[in-house]
CSV table of C-alpha atoms and ligand atoms in Angstrom, one decimal:
chain,number,residue,atom,x,y,z
A,1,MET,CA,67.9,70.1,97.2
A,2,LEU,CA,69.9,73.4,97.2
A,3,PHE,CA,73.7,73.3,97.0
A,4,VAL,CA,74.1,74.9,100.5
A,5,GLU,CA,71.8,72.2,102.0
A,6,ASN,CA,73.8,69.4,100.3
A,7,LEU,CA,77.0,71.0,101.6
A,8,PHE,CA,75.7,71.0,105.2
A,9,LYS,CA,74.4,67.4,104.7
A,10,VAL,CA,78.0,66.3,104.1
A,11,LEU,CA,79.2,68.3,107.1
A,12,LYS,CA,76.5,66.9,109.4
A,13,LYS,CA,77.1,63.3,108.3
A,14,ASN,CA,80.7,63.8,109.4
A,15,LYS,CA,79.5,65.3,112.7
A,16,VAL,CA,81.0,68.7,111.9
A,17,ASN,CA,78.8,71.3,113.7
A,18,PHE,CA,81.3,73.9,114.9
A,19,PHE,CA,82.4,76.7,112.7
A,20,SER,CA,84.8,79.6,112.9
A,21,GLY,CA,85.8,82.0,110.1
A,22,VAL,CA,86.1,85.4,108.5
A,23,PRO,CA,83.3,86.2,106.1
A,24,ASP,CA,83.9,86.3,102.4
A,25,SER,CA,81.8,87.3,99.4
A,26,ILE,CA,81.8,83.9,97.7
A,27,LEU,CA,80.8,82.2,101.0
A,28,LYS,CA,78.4,84.9,102.0
A,29,ASN,CA,75.4,82.6,101.8
A,30,PHE,CA,77.3,79.9,103.7
A,31,SER,CA,77.8,82.2,106.7
A,32,LEU,CA,74.3,83.6,106.5
A,33,TYR,CA,73.0,80.0,106.5
A,34,LEU,CA,75.0,79.3,109.7
A,35,GLU,CA,73.2,82.3,111.3
A,36,LYS,CA,69.8,81.2,110.0
A,37,LYS,CA,70.2,77.7,111.3
A,38,LYS,CA,71.7,79.0,114.6
A,39,LEU,CA,74.7,76.7,114.3
A,40,LYS,CA,77.7,77.2,116.6
A,41,ASN,CA,79.8,79.8,114.8
A,42,ILE,CA,82.4,82.3,115.8
A,43,VAL,CA,83.1,85.1,113.4
A,44,ALA,CA,86.8,85.5,114.1
A,45,ALA,CA,88.9,88.7,114.0
A,46,ASN,CA,91.2,87.2,111.4
A,47,GLU,CA,91.8,83.9,109.6
A,48,GLY,CA,94.7,82.9,111.9
A,49,SER,CA,92.4,83.3,114.9
A,50,ALA,CA,89.7,81.3,113.1
A,51,VAL,CA,92.2,78.4,112.6
A,52,SER,CA,93.3,78.7,116.2
A,53,ILE,CA,89.7,78.4,117.5
A,54,GLY,CA,89.4,75.2,115.5
A,55,ILE,CA,92.7,73.9,116.9
A,56,GLY,CA,91.4,74.6,120.5
A,57,SER,CA,88.1,72.9,120.0
A,58,PHE,CA,89.9,69.8,118.9
A,59,LEU,CA,92.3,69.9,121.9
A,60,GLU,CA,89.4,69.9,124.3
A,61,LYS,CA,86.6,67.9,122.8
A,62,LYS,CA,88.3,66.2,119.8
A,63,LYS,CA,85.8,68.3,117.8
A,64,ILE,CA,86.7,68.8,114.2
A,65,SER,CA,85.8,72.3,113.1
A,66,CYS,CA,85.0,73.8,109.8
A,67,VAL,CA,87.1,77.0,109.3
A,68,TYR,CA,85.8,79.2,106.5
A,69,LEU,CA,87.8,82.0,104.9
A,70,GLN,CA,88.6,83.9,101.8
A,71,ASN,CA,91.9,82.8,100.1
A,72,SER,CA,93.2,86.4,100.7
A,73,GLY,CA,93.2,85.4,104.4
A,74,LEU,CA,95.3,82.3,103.8
A,75,GLY,CA,98.3,84.6,104.6
A,76,ASN,CA,96.9,85.2,108.1
A,77,ALA,CA,96.1,81.5,108.5
A,78,VAL,CA,99.5,80.1,107.5
A,79,ASN,CA,101.2,80.6,110.9
A,80,PRO,CA,98.9,78.4,113.0
A,81,LEU,CA,98.4,76.0,110.0
A,82,ALA,CA,102.1,75.4,109.6
A,83,SER,CA,103.3,75.8,113.1
A,84,ILE,CA,100.5,74.2,115.1
A,85,ALA,CA,98.1,72.1,113.1
A,86,HIS,CA,100.4,70.7,110.4
A,87,LYS,CA,100.7,66.9,110.5
A,88,ASP,CA,104.4,67.2,111.2
A,89,VAL,CA,103.7,69.4,114.2
A,90,TYR,CA,100.7,68.6,116.4
A,91,SER,CA,98.7,67.0,113.6
A,92,ILE,CA,95.3,68.6,114.4
A,93,PRO,CA,92.5,67.8,111.9
A,94,LEU,CA,90.7,70.8,110.4
A,95,ILE,CA,88.4,71.3,107.5
A,96,LEU,CA,89.0,74.5,105.5
A,97,LEU,CA,86.3,75.9,103.3
A,98,ILE,CA,87.9,78.5,101.1
A,99,GLY,CA,86.3,81.2,98.9
A,100,TRP,CA,88.8,81.2,96.0
A,101,ARG,CA,88.9,84.8,94.6
A,102,GLY,CA,91.1,85.4,91.5
A,103,ALA,CA,91.2,81.7,90.5
A,104,PRO,CA,93.0,81.2,87.2
A,105,LYS,CA,90.8,81.7,84.1
A,106,THR,CA,88.2,83.7,86.1
A,107,LYS,CA,87.8,87.5,85.9
A,108,ASP,CA,88.4,89.2,89.2
A,109,GLU,CA,89.6,92.4,90.8
A,110,PRO,CA,93.4,93.1,90.7
A,111,GLN,CA,94.0,92.7,94.4
A,112,HIS,CA,92.8,89.1,94.1
A,113,LEU,CA,94.9,88.0,91.2
A,114,VAL,CA,98.2,87.1,92.8
A,115,LYS,CA,96.7,85.2,95.8
A,116,GLY,CA,94.3,83.5,93.4
A,117,ARG,CA,97.2,82.3,91.3
A,118,ILE,CA,99.1,80.8,94.2
A,119,THR,CA,96.3,79.5,96.4
A,120,THR,CA,96.7,75.9,95.4
A,121,LYS,CA,100.5,76.2,95.5
A,122,ILE,CA,100.2,77.4,99.2
A,123,LEU,CA,98.0,74.4,100.0
A,124,LYS,CA,100.4,72.1,98.3
A,125,LEU,CA,103.4,73.6,100.2
A,126,LEU,CA,101.5,73.0,103.4
A,127,LYS,CA,100.7,69.5,102.3
A,128,ILE,CA,97.0,70.2,102.7
A,129,ARG,CA,94.9,68.0,100.5
A,130,TYR,CA,92.1,69.8,98.7
A,131,CYS,CA,89.4,69.5,96.1
A,132,GLN,CA,87.5,72.0,94.1
A,133,ILE,CA,83.8,72.2,94.7
A,134,ASN,CA,82.2,73.4,91.4
A,135,THR,CA,79.0,71.4,91.5
A,136,ASP,CA,76.9,69.3,93.9
A,137,LYS,CA,78.7,66.3,92.5
A,138,ASP,CA,82.1,67.5,93.8
A,139,LEU,CA,80.7,67.2,97.4
A,140,LYS,CA,81.4,63.5,97.2
A,141,LYS,CA,85.2,64.3,96.9
A,142,PHE,CA,84.9,66.7,99.8
A,143,ASP,CA,83.2,64.1,101.8
A,144,LYS,CA,86.0,61.6,101.2
A,145,LEU,CA,88.6,64.2,102.1
A,146,ILE,CA,86.8,64.9,105.4
A,147,MET,CA,86.7,61.2,106.2
A,148,ASP,CA,90.5,61.1,105.7
A,149,CYS,CA,90.9,64.2,107.8
A,150,LYS,CA,89.1,62.4,110.7
A,151,LYS,CA,91.0,59.1,110.3
A,152,LYS,CA,94.5,60.5,109.9
A,153,ASN,CA,94.3,63.8,111.7
A,154,LEU,CA,94.9,65.9,108.6
A,155,ILE,CA,94.1,69.4,107.5
A,156,VAL,CA,91.9,69.3,104.3
A,157,ALA,CA,90.3,72.0,102.2
A,158,GLY,CA,87.5,72.6,99.8
A,159,LEU,CA,87.9,75.4,97.3
A,160,ILE,CA,84.8,77.2,96.0
A,161,LYS,CA,85.4,79.8,93.2
A,162,ASP,CA,81.9,80.3,91.9
A,163,LYS,CA,79.5,82.2,94.1
A,164,SER,CA,76.6,81.4,91.8
A,165,LEU,CA,76.6,77.9,93.4
A,166,PHE,CA,74.8,79.6,96.2
A,167,PHE,CA,72.5,81.8,94.1
A,168,LYS,CA,69.4,79.8,94.4
A,169,ASN,CA,69.7,80.2,98.1
A,170,GLU,CA,70.3,84.0,98.2
A,171,LEU,CA,69.7,84.9,101.8
A,172,LYS,CA,69.0,88.5,102.7
A,173,LYS,CA,70.2,90.1,105.9
A,174,LYS,CA,67.9,92.2,107.9
A,175,ILE,CA,68.8,95.9,107.6
A,176,ASN,CA,69.7,97.7,110.7
A,177,LYS,CA,67.1,100.4,110.8
A,178,LYS,CA,68.8,102.6,113.5
A,179,LYS,CA,69.3,106.2,112.3
A,180,PHE,CA,73.0,106.4,112.4
A,181,ILE,CA,75.2,108.3,109.9
A,182,ASN,CA,75.2,107.3,106.3
A,183,GLN,CA,78.7,106.6,105.0
A,184,ARG,CA,78.1,109.0,102.1
A,185,ASP,CA,77.1,111.9,104.4
A,186,PHE,CA,80.2,111.3,106.5
A,187,PHE,CA,82.5,111.4,103.4
A,188,GLU,CA,80.8,114.5,101.9
A,189,ASN,CA,81.3,116.5,105.1
A,190,PHE,CA,84.7,115.1,105.7
A,191,LEU,CA,86.0,115.9,102.2
A,192,ASN,CA,84.6,119.4,102.5
A,193,LEU,CA,86.2,120.2,105.9
A,194,ILE,CA,89.7,118.7,105.7
A,195,SER,CA,92.7,120.8,104.4
A,196,LYS,CA,93.5,120.6,100.7
A,197,ASN,CA,96.7,118.6,100.9
A,198,SER,CA,95.5,115.9,103.4
A,199,LYS,CA,96.2,112.3,102.7
A,200,ILE,CA,93.5,109.7,103.1
A,201,ILE,CA,94.0,105.9,103.4
A,202,THR,CA,90.8,103.8,103.3
A,203,SER,CA,90.2,100.2,104.2
A,204,THR,CA,89.1,97.2,102.1
A,205,GLY,CA,85.6,97.0,100.7
A,206,TYR,CA,82.8,99.6,100.9
A,207,THR,CA,85.0,102.2,102.7
A,208,SER,CA,87.3,102.5,99.7
A,209,ARG,CA,84.5,102.1,97.2
A,210,GLY,CA,82.3,104.7,98.9
A,211,LEU,CA,85.0,107.3,98.9
A,212,MET,CA,85.9,106.5,95.3
A,213,LYS,CA,82.3,107.0,94.2
A,214,LEU,CA,82.3,110.6,95.6
A,215,ARG,CA,85.6,111.4,93.9
A,216,ASN,CA,84.2,110.1,90.6
A,217,ILE,CA,81.1,112.2,90.9
A,218,ASN,CA,82.8,115.4,91.9
A,219,SER,CA,86.6,115.2,91.5
A,220,ASN,CA,87.3,118.9,91.7
A,221,SER,CA,85.2,120.2,94.6
A,222,TYR,CA,86.6,118.0,97.3
A,223,LYS,CA,89.9,118.1,99.1
A,224,GLY,CA,92.6,115.6,99.9
A,225,ARG,CA,94.3,112.7,98.1
A,226,ASP,CA,93.2,109.1,98.5
A,227,PHE,CA,94.9,105.7,98.7
A,228,TYR,CA,92.2,103.0,98.3
A,229,MET,CA,93.6,100.0,100.1
A,230,ILE,CA,91.4,97.4,98.6
A,231,GLY,CA,93.7,94.5,99.5
A,232,GLY,CA,95.6,93.7,102.7
A,233,MET,CA,92.5,93.9,104.9
A,234,GLY,CA,93.4,95.0,108.5
A,235,HIS,CA,96.6,96.8,107.6
A,236,THR,CA,95.1,100.3,106.9
A,237,ALA,CA,96.3,101.7,110.2
A,238,MET,CA,99.9,100.6,109.8
A,239,VAL,CA,100.1,101.8,106.2
A,240,SER,CA,98.8,105.1,107.4
A,241,LEU,CA,101.4,105.2,110.2
A,242,GLY,CA,104.1,104.6,107.6
A,243,VAL,CA,102.8,107.4,105.4
A,244,SER,CA,102.5,109.9,108.4
A,245,ILE,CA,106.0,109.4,109.7
A,246,PHE,CA,107.4,110.7,106.4
A,247,SER,CA,104.8,113.4,105.7
A,248,LYS,CA,104.2,116.9,107.0
A,249,LYS,CA,100.6,116.7,105.8
A,250,LYS,CA,97.6,115.5,107.8
A,251,VAL,CA,97.1,111.8,107.3
A,252,TYR,CA,93.7,110.2,107.9
A,253,CYS,CA,93.3,106.5,108.2
A,254,ILE,CA,89.7,105.5,107.6
A,255,ASP,CA,88.9,102.0,108.8
A,256,GLY,CA,85.9,99.7,108.9
A,257,ASP,CA,85.3,97.9,112.1
A,258,GLY,CA,86.0,94.5,110.6
A,259,SER,CA,89.3,95.9,109.2
A,260,LEU,CA,90.2,97.5,112.6
A,261,LEU,CA,89.5,94.4,114.6
A,262,MET,CA,91.5,92.2,112.2
A,263,HIS,CA,94.8,93.3,113.6
A,264,MET,CA,93.8,95.4,116.6
A,265,GLY,CA,97.3,95.5,118.1
A,266,SER,CA,98.1,98.0,115.5
A,267,MET,CA,96.1,100.6,117.4
A,268,HIS,CA,98.8,100.6,120.1
A,269,ARG,CA,101.6,101.3,117.6
A,270,PHE,CA,99.4,103.9,115.9
A,271,ALA,CA,98.9,105.8,119.2
A,272,ILE,CA,102.5,105.4,120.5
A,273,ASN,CA,104.5,105.9,117.3
A,274,GLY,CA,102.2,108.3,115.4
A,275,ASN,CA,102.9,112.0,115.3
A,276,LYS,CA,100.4,114.8,115.7
A,277,ASN,CA,99.5,114.7,111.9
A,278,LEU,CA,98.0,111.2,112.2
A,279,LYS,CA,94.3,110.6,112.8
A,280,HIS,CA,92.2,107.5,112.9
A,281,VAL,CA,88.6,107.3,111.8
A,282,LEU,CA,86.5,104.2,112.5
A,283,LEU,CA,83.3,103.9,110.5
A,284,ASN,CA,81.6,101.5,112.9
A,285,ASN,CA,78.5,99.7,111.4
A,286,ASP,CA,79.0,96.7,113.6
A,287,CYS,CA,79.3,94.3,110.7
A,288,HIS,CA,81.2,93.2,107.6
A,289,ASN,CA,78.8,95.1,105.4
A,290,SER,CA,80.8,94.6,102.2
A,291,VAL,CA,80.5,90.8,102.2
A,292,GLY,CA,77.0,90.2,103.6
A,293,GLY,CA,76.6,92.0,106.9
A,294,GLN,CA,77.9,89.4,109.3
A,295,LYS,CA,78.2,90.9,112.8
A,296,THR,CA,81.5,92.0,114.1
A,297,GLN,CA,80.0,93.1,117.5
A,298,ALA,CA,82.3,96.2,117.4
A,299,MET,CA,79.5,98.2,118.9
A,300,THR,CA,80.0,96.4,122.2
A,301,ILE,CA,83.5,97.9,122.5
A,302,ASP,CA,84.1,101.0,124.5
A,303,PHE,CA,86.4,102.7,122.0
A,304,LYS,CA,86.8,105.7,124.2
A,305,LYS,CA,88.4,103.7,127.0
A,306,LEU,CA,90.2,101.6,124.6
A,307,SER,CA,91.8,104.3,122.4
A,308,LEU,CA,92.7,106.6,125.3
A,309,SER,CA,94.3,103.7,127.3
A,310,LEU,CA,96.3,102.8,124.2
A,311,GLY,CA,97.7,106.3,124.0
A,312,TYR,CA,95.6,108.2,121.6
A,313,LYS,CA,95.5,111.8,122.6
A,314,LYS,CA,91.8,112.4,122.1
A,315,TYR,CA,88.6,110.5,121.4
A,316,PHE,CA,85.6,111.8,119.5
A,317,LYS,CA,82.3,110.1,118.7
A,318,ILE,CA,79.6,110.9,116.2
A,319,LYS,CA,76.2,109.2,116.7
A,320,SER,CA,73.8,111.4,114.8
A,321,LYS,CA,73.7,113.6,111.8
A,322,LYS,CA,73.2,116.7,113.9
A,323,ASP,CA,76.6,116.3,115.6
A,324,LEU,CA,78.4,115.4,112.3
A,325,ARG,CA,79.9,118.7,111.2
A,326,ASN,CA,80.6,120.1,114.6
A,327,ILE,CA,82.5,117.1,115.9
A,328,LEU,CA,84.2,116.6,112.6
A,329,LYS,CA,85.6,120.1,112.9
A,330,GLN,CA,86.9,119.4,116.4
A,331,PHE,CA,88.5,116.2,115.3
A,332,ILE,CA,90.2,117.7,112.3
A,333,LYS,CA,91.6,120.5,114.5
A,334,SER,CA,92.8,118.1,117.2
A,335,LYS,CA,96.5,117.2,117.6
A,336,GLY,CA,97.0,113.5,116.8
A,337,PRO,CA,97.1,110.7,117.2
A,338,SER,CA,93.4,111.1,117.8
A,339,PHE,CA,90.5,108.7,117.3
A,340,LEU,CA,87.1,109.4,115.8
A,341,GLU,CA,84.3,106.7,116.0
A,342,VAL,CA,81.4,107.3,113.7
A,343,LEU,CA,78.4,105.1,114.1
A,344,THR,CA,77.3,104.4,110.5
A,345,ASP,CA,74.3,102.6,109.0
A,346,VAL,CA,74.5,99.9,106.4
A,347,ASN,CA,72.7,101.6,103.6
A,348,MET,CA,75.0,102.0,100.6
A,349,ASP,CA,74.7,103.6,97.2
A,350,LYS,CA,74.0,101.2,94.4
A,351,ASN,CA,76.7,100.6,91.9
A,352,LEU,CA,79.8,101.5,93.9
A,353,PRO,CA,82.9,101.6,91.7
A,354,ARG,CA,85.7,99.1,92.1
A,355,PRO,CA,89.2,100.5,91.9
A,356,THR,CA,91.0,98.8,89.0
A,357,ASP,CA,94.0,101.0,87.9
A,358,LEU,CA,96.0,100.5,91.1
A,359,ILE,CA,99.3,101.9,89.8
A,360,LYS,CA,97.5,105.1,88.8
A,361,ILE,CA,95.9,105.3,92.3
A,362,LYS,CA,99.4,104.9,93.8
A,363,ASN,CA,101.0,107.5,91.6
A,364,ARG,CA,98.3,110.1,92.2
A,365,PHE,CA,98.7,109.6,95.9
A,366,TYR,CA,102.4,110.4,95.7
A,367,LYS,CA,102.0,113.7,93.9
B,401,LIG,C1,92.3,89.0,104.8
B,401,LIG,C2,90.9,89.2,104.3
B,401,LIG,N1,89.9,88.5,104.8
B,401,LIG,C3,88.7,88.7,104.3
B,401,LIG,C4,88.4,89.5,103.3
B,401,LIG,C5,87.0,89.7,102.7
B,401,LIG,N2,86.4,91.0,103.0
B,401,LIG,C6,86.5,92.0,102.2
B,401,LIG,S1,85.7,93.4,102.7
B,401,LIG,C7,85.4,92.6,104.2
B,401,LIG,C8,84.5,93.3,105.2
B,401,LIG,C9,85.1,94.5,105.8
B,401,LIG,O1,84.4,94.9,106.9
B,401,LIG,P1,84.5,96.3,107.6
B,401,LIG,O2,85.9,96.7,107.7
B,401,LIG,O3,83.7,96.3,108.8
B,401,LIG,O4,83.9,97.3,106.5
B,401,LIG,P2,82.4,97.3,105.9
B,401,LIG,O5,82.3,96.2,104.9
B,401,LIG,O6,81.4,97.1,107.0
B,401,LIG,O7,82.2,98.6,105.2
B,401,LIG,C10,85.8,91.3,104.2
B,401,LIG,C11,85.7,90.3,105.3
B,401,LIG,C12,89.5,90.2,102.7
B,401,LIG,N3,89.4,91.0,101.7
B,401,LIG,N4,90.7,90.0,103.2
């Protein structure tokens, strides 16, 4: 039997059939399996929300949830874990399934190394009992932990660091065939039209990697200076606000929809506290494309009403390639804080680069 099936066998045996979480690359096949089997699953805006949904489900139905997350999202989760669910507070049982990026002795990207190093320390500080799940055999330990969680109303966790555990069960997501804008077309036109000394801050995952790829191909012919914010998902808008307050240059925040939704309250501050040099671009592909394409349902949001009611001065939308240049020009000319929604497809270039020299990226952005 495949690993993923054995994992679900353990969860089913313990009557765990409700899930909430934020997708992660290691757990990609776990969340796609939830979709395939049509299990009850809420893709939460952030990991704190995922934990809170699990807390609520227990309060109403004594239903123990499985909350899945990447360890980078443990920071978001700590508040409800420590202040609501902890056994010294309301003692609400929860099962955490954590994708452990940057685990000691594994090779990973720089933004994952610190969190990877302290993941088990955070769990220990929170008195959350955990086990590592490296093979099918480890599922026995996980099973025992879950039984304890049920008996004693505890939070427990299983840590998975090796995504190859799921490889035999690689699930493919159906590609959205709608003819929206390709991310690369957007960036090519954008970099061509902006003024030379513009500042660009891009969100985690493919947004940063896609922009970096173009810079690598053609470093001289494009304008602007980039900060690839490959960690701290969801904070792109507020980092951009901070930059813009102390800059006379035009500052562009380029967000993915998963990133924007993660801390959406930031939009309000962006609109209220931002100056006219600050602009917000949303590359809306309706999903977490970088980690498997799980739906965010961001295309159900009326960003025009939302952004204008929050205080953005203007809203623009690009739906097709024929509008791309024209609307981009209007957006670039507009007085901020303004908002541009670009409907993008999920087709990405192969072999996108991964930013590794982060200090160099920071220093180049300064200059
Ligand atoms: C706090 C946190 N949670 C989860 C992740 C894992 N992660 C990396 S990229 C990504 C998806 C980003 O989605 P979106 O902003 O829509 O951009 P897209 O991938 O669609 O280009 C996720 C969930 C993370 N890096 N940090």
